[in-house]
PDB file of C-alpha atoms in Angstrom:
ATOM      1  CA  LYS A   1      68.461  67.296 -79.272  1.00  0.00           C
ATOM      2  CA  GLN A   2      67.006  70.695 -80.124  1.00  0.00           C
ATOM      3  CA  GLU A   3      65.074  70.915 -83.262  1.00  0.00           C
ATOM      4  CA  VAL A   4      64.014  74.261 -84.539  1.00  0.00           C
ATOM      5  CA  THR A   5      61.476  74.658 -87.405  1.00  0.00           C
ATOM      6  CA  GLN A   6      60.401  77.911 -89.248  1.00  0.00           C
ATOM      7  CA  ILE A   7      57.179  78.418 -90.905  1.00  0.00           C
ATOM      8  CA  PRO A   8      56.771  79.447 -93.802  1.00  0.00           C
ATOM      9  CA  ALA A   9      59.844  78.635 -95.694  1.00  0.00           C
ATOM     10  CA  ALA A  10      59.166  81.391 -98.086  1.00  0.00           C
ATOM     11  CA  LEU A  11      56.927  84.295 -98.052  1.00  0.00           C
ATOM     12  CA  SER A  12      56.123  87.015-100.799  1.00  0.00           C
ATOM     13  CA  VAL A  13      54.110  89.962 -99.765  1.00  0.00           C
ATOM     14  CA  PRO A  14      53.436  93.592-101.155  1.00  0.00           C
ATOM     15  CA  GLU A  15      55.164  96.528 -99.549  1.00  0.00           C
ATOM     16  CA  GLY A  16      53.478  97.945 -96.546  1.00  0.00           C
ATOM     17  CA  GLU A  17      51.858  94.742 -95.268  1.00  0.00           C
ATOM     18  CA  ASN A  18      52.501  93.510 -91.639  1.00  0.00           C
ATOM     19  CA  LEU A  19      53.604  89.870 -91.500  1.00  0.00           C
ATOM     20  CA  VAL A  20      54.255  87.349 -88.807  1.00  0.00           C
ATOM     21  CA  LEU A  21      57.182  84.747 -89.121  1.00  0.00           C
ATOM     22  CA  ASN A  22      56.989  81.587 -87.174  1.00  0.00           C
ATOM     23  CA  CYS A  23      59.531  79.646 -85.074  1.00  0.00           C
ATOM     24  CA  SER A  24      58.953  76.481 -82.797  1.00  0.00           C
ATOM     25  CA  PHE A  25      61.572  74.660 -80.832  1.00  0.00           C
ATOM     26  CA  THR A  26      61.584  71.229 -79.263  1.00  0.00           C
ATOM     27  CA  ASP A  27      63.532  71.709 -76.002  1.00  0.00           C
ATOM     28  CA  SER A  28      62.289  74.510 -73.837  1.00  0.00           C
ATOM     29  CA  ALA A  29      65.449  74.440 -71.770  1.00  0.00           C
ATOM     30  CA  ILE A  30      67.022  77.503 -73.479  1.00  0.00           C
ATOM     31  CA  TYR A  31      69.006  80.403 -72.440  1.00  0.00           C
ATOM     32  CA  ASN A  32      67.705  82.802 -74.943  1.00  0.00           C
ATOM     33  CA  LEU A  33      66.050  82.938 -78.607  1.00  0.00           C
ATOM     34  CA  GLN A  34      67.399  84.874 -81.244  1.00  0.00           C
ATOM     35  CA  TRP A  35      66.204  86.278 -84.668  1.00  0.00           C
ATOM     36  CA  PHE A  36      68.738  86.861 -87.342  1.00  0.00           C
ATOM     37  CA  ARG A  37      68.765  88.273 -90.742  1.00  0.00           C
ATOM     38  CA  GLN A  38      70.784  86.778 -93.568  1.00  0.00           C
ATOM     39  CA  ASP A  39      71.471  88.716 -96.802  1.00  0.00           C
ATOM     40  CA  PRO A  40      72.721  86.655 -99.861  1.00  0.00           C
ATOM     41  CA  GLY A  41      76.535  85.926 -99.443  1.00  0.00           C
ATOM     42  CA  LYS A  42      76.830  87.742 -96.207  1.00  0.00           C
ATOM     43  CA  GLY A  43      77.026  87.029 -92.494  1.00  0.00           C
ATOM     44  CA  LEU A  44      74.364  87.063 -89.909  1.00  0.00           C
ATOM     45  CA  THR A  45      72.862  90.085 -88.495  1.00  0.00           C
ATOM     46  CA  SER A  46      71.442  89.891 -85.065  1.00  0.00           C
ATOM     47  CA  LEU A  47      67.969  91.566 -85.004  1.00  0.00           C
ATOM     48  CA  LEU A  48      66.440  90.490 -81.478  1.00  0.00           C
ATOM     49  CA  LEU A  49      67.358  88.528 -78.646  1.00  0.00           C
ATOM     50  CA  ILE A  50      64.857  87.273 -76.040  1.00  0.00           C
ATOM     51  CA  GLN A  51      66.233  85.985 -72.761  1.00  0.00           C
ATOM     52  CA  SER A  52      64.451  82.950 -71.379  1.00  0.00           C
ATOM     53  CA  SER A  53      62.779  85.141 -68.728  1.00  0.00           C
ATOM     54  CA  GLN A  54      61.332  87.517 -71.146  1.00  0.00           C
ATOM     55  CA  ARG A  55      58.370  87.380 -73.386  1.00  0.00           C
ATOM     56  CA  GLU A  56      59.081  89.858 -75.906  1.00  0.00           C
ATOM     57  CA  GLN A  57      61.538  92.321 -77.420  1.00  0.00           C
ATOM     58  CA  THR A  58      61.069  95.316 -79.635  1.00  0.00           C
ATOM     59  CA  SER A  59      63.362  97.031 -82.034  1.00  0.00           C
ATOM     60  CA  GLY A  60      61.771  99.608 -84.443  1.00  0.00           C
ATOM     61  CA  ARG A  61      59.407  97.672 -86.624  1.00  0.00           C
ATOM     62  CA  LEU A  62      60.437  94.418 -85.362  1.00  0.00           C
ATOM     63  CA  ASN A  63      58.576  92.481 -82.577  1.00  0.00           C
ATOM     64  CA  ALA A  64      59.636  89.320 -81.370  1.00  0.00           C
ATOM     65  CA  SER A  65      57.709  87.200 -78.764  1.00  0.00           C
ATOM     66  CA  LEU A  66      58.593  83.877 -76.856  1.00  0.00           C
ATOM     67  CA  ASP A  67      56.416  81.446 -75.265  1.00  0.00           C
ATOM     68  CA  LYS A  68      58.905  78.860 -73.693  1.00  0.00           C
ATOM     69  CA  SER A  69      56.030  76.614 -72.455  1.00  0.00           C
ATOM     70  CA  SER A  70      54.880  75.945 -76.011  1.00  0.00           C
ATOM     71  CA  GLY A  71      58.147  76.205 -77.633  1.00  0.00           C
ATOM     72  CA  ARG A  72      57.019  78.882 -79.888  1.00  0.00           C
ATOM     73  CA  SER A  73      58.399  82.282 -81.012  1.00  0.00           C
ATOM     74  CA  THR A  74      57.118  84.787 -83.734  1.00  0.00           C
ATOM     75  CA  LEU A  75      58.873  87.607 -85.386  1.00  0.00           C
ATOM     76  CA  TYR A  76      56.337  90.402 -86.413  1.00  0.00           C
ATOM     77  CA  ILE A  77      57.544  93.126 -88.926  1.00  0.00           C
ATOM     78  CA  ALA A  78      55.223  96.125 -89.422  1.00  0.00           C
ATOM     79  CA  ALA A  79      54.935  98.205 -92.492  1.00  0.00           C
ATOM     80  CA  SER A  80      57.199  95.835 -94.502  1.00  0.00           C
ATOM     81  CA  GLN A  81      59.696  97.614 -96.934  1.00  0.00           C
ATOM     82  CA  PRO A  82      61.637  96.130-100.042  1.00  0.00           C
ATOM     83  CA  GLY A  83      64.845  96.566 -97.837  1.00  0.00           C
ATOM     84  CA  ASP A  84      63.391  93.954 -95.456  1.00  0.00           C
ATOM     85  CA  SER A  85      63.739  91.178 -98.063  1.00  0.00           C
ATOM     86  CA  ALA A  86      66.179  88.689 -96.715  1.00  0.00           C
ATOM     87  CA  THR A  87      66.214  85.259 -95.032  1.00  0.00           C
ATOM     88  CA  TYR A  88      65.351  85.341 -91.445  1.00  0.00           C
ATOM     89  CA  LEU A  89      66.726  82.770 -89.047  1.00  0.00           C
ATOM     90  CA  CYS A  90      65.403  81.848 -85.669  1.00  0.00           C
ATOM     91  CA  ALA A  91      67.992  80.193 -83.228  1.00  0.00           C
ATOM     92  CA  ALA A  92      67.255  78.740 -79.956  1.00  0.00           C
ATOM     93  CA  GLY A  93      69.687  77.843 -77.274  1.00  0.00           C
ATOM     94  CA  GLY A  94      72.406  80.230 -76.183  1.00  0.00           C
ATOM     95  CA  GLY A  95      74.972  80.113 -73.662  1.00  0.00           C
ATOM     96  CA  ALA A  96      77.814  77.768 -73.865  1.00  0.00           C
ATOM     97  CA  ASP A  97      75.933  75.212 -75.845  1.00  0.00           C
ATOM     98  CA  GLY A  98      75.802  77.517 -78.889  1.00  0.00           C
ATOM     99  CA  LEU A  99      72.501  77.781 -80.863  1.00  0.00           C
ATOM    100  CA  THR A 100      70.447  75.508 -82.989  1.00  0.00           C
ATOM    101  CA  PHE A 101      69.145  77.193 -85.848  1.00  0.00           C
ATOM    102  CA  GLY A 102      65.931  76.707 -87.955  1.00  0.00           C
ATOM    103  CA  LYS A 103      66.257  76.496 -91.987  1.00  0.00           C
ATOM    104  CA  GLY A 104      64.989  80.163 -92.208  1.00  0.00           C
ATOM    105  CA  THR A 105      62.212  82.083 -93.976  1.00  0.00           C
ATOM    106  CA  HIS A 106      63.063  83.675 -97.139  1.00  0.00           C
ATOM    107  CA  LEU A 107      61.193  86.768 -97.439  1.00  0.00           C
ATOM    108  CA  ILE A 108      60.451  88.952-100.468  1.00  0.00           C
ATOM    109  CA  ILE A 109      58.926  92.406-100.304  1.00  0.00           C
ATOM    110  CA  GLN A 110      57.370  93.458-103.392  1.00  0.00           C
ATOM    111  CA  PRO A 111      57.892  97.193-104.421  1.00  0.00           C
TER     112      PRO A 111
ATOM    113  CA  GLY B   1      78.874  97.394 -80.412  1.00  0.00           C
ATOM    114  CA  ALA B   2      80.746  94.012 -80.328  1.00  0.00           C
ATOM    115  CA  VAL B   3      82.459  93.296 -83.570  1.00  0.00           C
ATOM    116  CA  VAL B   4      83.760  89.853 -85.004  1.00  0.00           C
ATOM    117  CA  SER B   5      85.899  89.879 -87.709  1.00  0.00           C
ATOM    118  CA  GLN B   6      86.272  86.892 -90.170  1.00  0.00           C
ATOM    119  CA  HIS B   7      88.740  86.410 -92.954  1.00  0.00           C
ATOM    120  CA  PRO B   8      88.936  85.568 -95.507  1.00  0.00           C
ATOM    121  CA  SER B   9      85.359  86.319 -96.956  1.00  0.00           C
ATOM    122  CA  ARG B  10      85.962  84.073-100.103  1.00  0.00           C
ATOM    123  CA  VAL B  11      88.311  81.218-100.800  1.00  0.00           C
ATOM    124  CA  ILE B  12      88.714  79.249-103.943  1.00  0.00           C
ATOM    125  CA  CYS B  13      91.140  76.371-103.741  1.00  0.00           C
ATOM    126  CA  LYS B  14      92.170  73.258-105.345  1.00  0.00           C
ATOM    127  CA  SER B  15      91.238  69.791-104.186  1.00  0.00           C
ATOM    128  CA  GLY B  16      93.816  68.604-101.563  1.00  0.00           C
ATOM    129  CA  THR B  17      94.844  71.925-100.226  1.00  0.00           C
ATOM    130  CA  SER B  18      94.223  73.198 -96.812  1.00  0.00           C
ATOM    131  CA  VAL B  19      92.442  76.397 -95.837  1.00  0.00           C
ATOM    132  CA  LYS B  20      92.455  78.498 -92.750  1.00  0.00           C
ATOM    133  CA  ILE B  21      89.909  80.687 -91.450  1.00  0.00           C
ATOM    134  CA  GLU B  22      90.408  83.238 -88.878  1.00  0.00           C
ATOM    135  CA  CYS B  23      87.793  84.475 -86.545  1.00  0.00           C
ATOM    136  CA  ARG B  24      88.540  87.650 -84.380  1.00  0.00           C
ATOM    137  CA  SER B  25      86.710  89.314 -81.509  1.00  0.00           C
ATOM    138  CA  LEU B  26      87.727  92.918 -81.974  1.00  0.00           C
ATOM    139  CA  ASP B  27      86.586  94.610 -78.858  1.00  0.00           C
ATOM    140  CA  PHE B  28      85.740  92.049 -76.418  1.00  0.00           C
ATOM    141  CA  GLN B  29      87.397  88.839 -75.094  1.00  0.00           C
ATOM    142  CA  ALA B  30      85.678  85.474 -76.019  1.00  0.00           C
ATOM    143  CA  THR B  31      86.280  82.570 -74.090  1.00  0.00           C
ATOM    144  CA  THR B  32      83.878  80.619 -76.362  1.00  0.00           C
ATOM    145  CA  MET B  33      83.654  80.657 -79.900  1.00  0.00           C
ATOM    146  CA  PHE B  34      81.539  78.552 -82.277  1.00  0.00           C
ATOM    147  CA  TRP B  35      82.075  77.497 -85.811  1.00  0.00           C
ATOM    148  CA  TYR B  36      79.056  76.781 -88.061  1.00  0.00           C
ATOM    149  CA  ARG B  37      78.778  75.491 -91.482  1.00  0.00           C
ATOM    150  CA  GLN B  38      75.884  76.125 -93.956  1.00  0.00           C
ATOM    151  CA  PHE B  39      75.130  74.211 -97.264  1.00  0.00           C
ATOM    152  CA  PRO B  40      72.997  75.834 -99.758  1.00  0.00           C
ATOM    153  CA  LYS B  41      69.185  76.016 -98.699  1.00  0.00           C
ATOM    154  CA  GLN B  42      70.114  74.371 -95.472  1.00  0.00           C
ATOM    155  CA  SER B  43      70.258  75.767 -91.909  1.00  0.00           C
ATOM    156  CA  LEU B  44      73.298  76.653 -89.981  1.00  0.00           C
ATOM    157  CA  MET B  45      74.919  73.616 -88.447  1.00  0.00           C
ATOM    158  CA  LEU B  46      77.112  73.823 -85.450  1.00  0.00           C
ATOM    159  CA  MET B  47      80.404  72.069 -86.030  1.00  0.00           C
ATOM    160  CA  ALA B  48      82.307  72.732 -82.928  1.00  0.00           C
ATOM    161  CA  THR B  49      82.598  74.673 -79.722  1.00  0.00           C
ATOM    162  CA  SER B  50      86.046  76.128 -79.215  1.00  0.00           C
ATOM    163  CA  ASN B  51      87.181  77.280 -75.560  1.00  0.00           C
ATOM    164  CA  GLU B  52      90.311  79.332 -75.056  1.00  0.00           C
ATOM    165  CA  GLY B  53      93.233  77.132 -74.079  1.00  0.00           C
ATOM    166  CA  SER B  54      91.464  73.798 -74.357  1.00  0.00           C
ATOM    167  CA  LYS B  55      90.593  71.284 -77.283  1.00  0.00           C
ATOM    168  CA  ALA B  56      87.474  71.998 -79.229  1.00  0.00           C
ATOM    169  CA  THR B  57      84.386  69.985 -78.728  1.00  0.00           C
ATOM    170  CA  TYR B  58      83.233  68.705 -82.086  1.00  0.00           C
ATOM    171  CA  GLU B  59      79.478  67.830 -83.102  1.00  0.00           C
ATOM    172  CA  GLN B  60      78.620  64.357 -84.084  1.00  0.00           C
ATOM    173  CA  GLY B  61      79.597  63.637 -87.531  1.00  0.00           C
ATOM    174  CA  VAL B  62      82.149  66.343 -87.774  1.00  0.00           C
ATOM    175  CA  GLU B  63      85.780  65.055 -88.262  1.00  0.00           C
ATOM    176  CA  LYS B  64      88.068  66.548 -85.837  1.00  0.00           C
ATOM    177  CA  ASP B  65      91.077  65.592 -87.855  1.00  0.00           C
ATOM    178  CA  LYS B  66      89.778  67.324 -90.898  1.00  0.00           C
ATOM    179  CA  PHE B  67      88.613  70.596 -89.405  1.00  0.00           C
ATOM    180  CA  LEU B  68      91.295  71.612 -86.926  1.00  0.00           C
ATOM    181  CA  ILE B  69      90.378  74.429 -84.587  1.00  0.00           C
ATOM    182  CA  ASN B  70      92.687  76.417 -82.608  1.00  0.00           C
ATOM    183  CA  HIS B  71      91.608  78.938 -79.943  1.00  0.00           C
ATOM    184  CA  ALA B  72      94.822  80.233 -78.707  1.00  0.00           C
ATOM    185  CA  SER B  73      93.976  83.534 -77.214  1.00  0.00           C
ATOM    186  CA  LEU B  74      90.699  85.107 -76.067  1.00  0.00           C
ATOM    187  CA  THR B  75      90.335  87.110 -79.279  1.00  0.00           C
ATOM    188  CA  LEU B  76      91.408  84.615 -81.848  1.00  0.00           C
ATOM    189  CA  SER B  77      89.827  81.346 -83.013  1.00  0.00           C
ATOM    190  CA  THR B  78      91.185  79.551 -86.161  1.00  0.00           C
ATOM    191  CA  LEU B  79      89.358  76.766 -88.384  1.00  0.00           C
ATOM    192  CA  THR B  80      91.808  74.931 -90.802  1.00  0.00           C
ATOM    193  CA  VAL B  81      90.094  72.718 -93.506  1.00  0.00           C
ATOM    194  CA  THR B  82      92.789  70.143 -94.118  1.00  0.00           C
ATOM    195  CA  SER B  83      93.098  68.595 -97.418  1.00  0.00           C
ATOM    196  CA  ALA B  84      89.911  69.976 -98.824  1.00  0.00           C
ATOM    197  CA  HIS B  85      87.668  68.300-101.195  1.00  0.00           C
ATOM    198  CA  PRO B  86      84.765  69.665-103.206  1.00  0.00           C
ATOM    199  CA  GLU B  87      82.193  68.410-100.724  1.00  0.00           C
ATOM    200  CA  ASP B  88      83.742  70.689 -98.060  1.00  0.00           C
ATOM    201  CA  SER B  89      82.615  73.739-100.257  1.00  0.00           C
ATOM    202  CA  SER B  90      80.159  75.668 -97.959  1.00  0.00           C
ATOM    203  CA  PHE B  91      79.731  78.889 -96.112  1.00  0.00           C
ATOM    204  CA  TYR B  92      81.566  78.770 -92.859  1.00  0.00           C
ATOM    205  CA  ILE B  93      80.905  81.191 -90.241  1.00  0.00           C
ATOM    206  CA  CYS B  94      82.120  81.969 -86.756  1.00  0.00           C
ATOM    207  CA  SER B  95      80.633  83.458 -83.651  1.00  0.00           C
ATOM    208  CA  ALA B  96      81.877  84.560 -80.383  1.00  0.00           C
ATOM    209  CA  LEU B  97      80.231  84.555 -77.003  1.00  0.00           C
ATOM    210  CA  GLY B  98      79.871  87.961 -75.601  1.00  0.00           C
ATOM    211  CA  GLY B  99      78.191  89.690 -72.603  1.00  0.00           C
ATOM    212  CA  SER B 100      74.471  88.653 -71.730  1.00  0.00           C
ATOM    213  CA  GLU B 101      74.964  85.375 -73.464  1.00  0.00           C
ATOM    214  CA  LYS B 102      74.670  87.171 -76.840  1.00  0.00           C
ATOM    215  CA  LEU B 103      76.297  85.818 -79.779  1.00  0.00           C
ATOM    216  CA  PHE B 104      78.337  87.950 -82.111  1.00  0.00           C
ATOM    217  CA  PHE B 105      78.701  86.692 -85.679  1.00  0.00           C
ATOM    218  CA  GLY B 106      81.616  87.002 -88.033  1.00  0.00           C
ATOM    219  CA  SER B 107      80.571  87.719 -91.844  1.00  0.00           C
ATOM    220  CA  GLY B 108      81.267  84.239 -92.926  1.00  0.00           C
ATOM    221  CA  THR B 109      83.659  82.583 -95.395  1.00  0.00           C
ATOM    222  CA  GLN B 110      82.328  81.068 -98.687  1.00  0.00           C
ATOM    223  CA  LEU B 111      84.647  78.234 -99.665  1.00  0.00           C
ATOM    224  CA  SER B 112      84.777  76.763-102.948  1.00  0.00           C
ATOM    225  CA  VAL B 113      86.792  73.676-103.657  1.00  0.00           C
ATOM    226  CA  LEU B 114      87.583  73.048-107.305  1.00  0.00           C
TER     227      LEU B 114
END
């Protein structure tokens, strides 16, 4: 059974810093890995999707990498802003099997 | 882009009542939809996989008679929480499988059972 772990559970950094969120998964037989953002009381916003054959994806200040062999993914946020404050969820799996989510990293960017 | 609409966004009900949550894919057909549940400070947990025209597949520990799922069309899946109790209070969120194996999520439903 797939297990997804996210480290750290919480992170607070000053505005402008670059930061890395980590995600590990136990079963490398995945279709894709996705990073989501969850704002309090709201649904999920898909940030980046990395197919199993890819190594990274970039969108604006966000860059996500995938190393299937080691069961790891990282989300890199450049030049953080207060509006980046949210919970970031990593999810592995995809296809008809759905996704297994980590518990998330609660990120606070201090103005 | 693809949009999934989920209603209602918030429900407060008395213990013993049933609550229906709708999940619609607005601009694409979704043969597969998923229902997740999230308790406070916990990760999203898959409850069931819903395929159009067939019975839903429930994850271990999820009562199929309590959480009724109907996926009658390619754009609509519903989750009915029957005889809801306070322990069913949670954030329920649906997702629909679109092209390129990408999942699109609804905005979620916060259920509070008094």
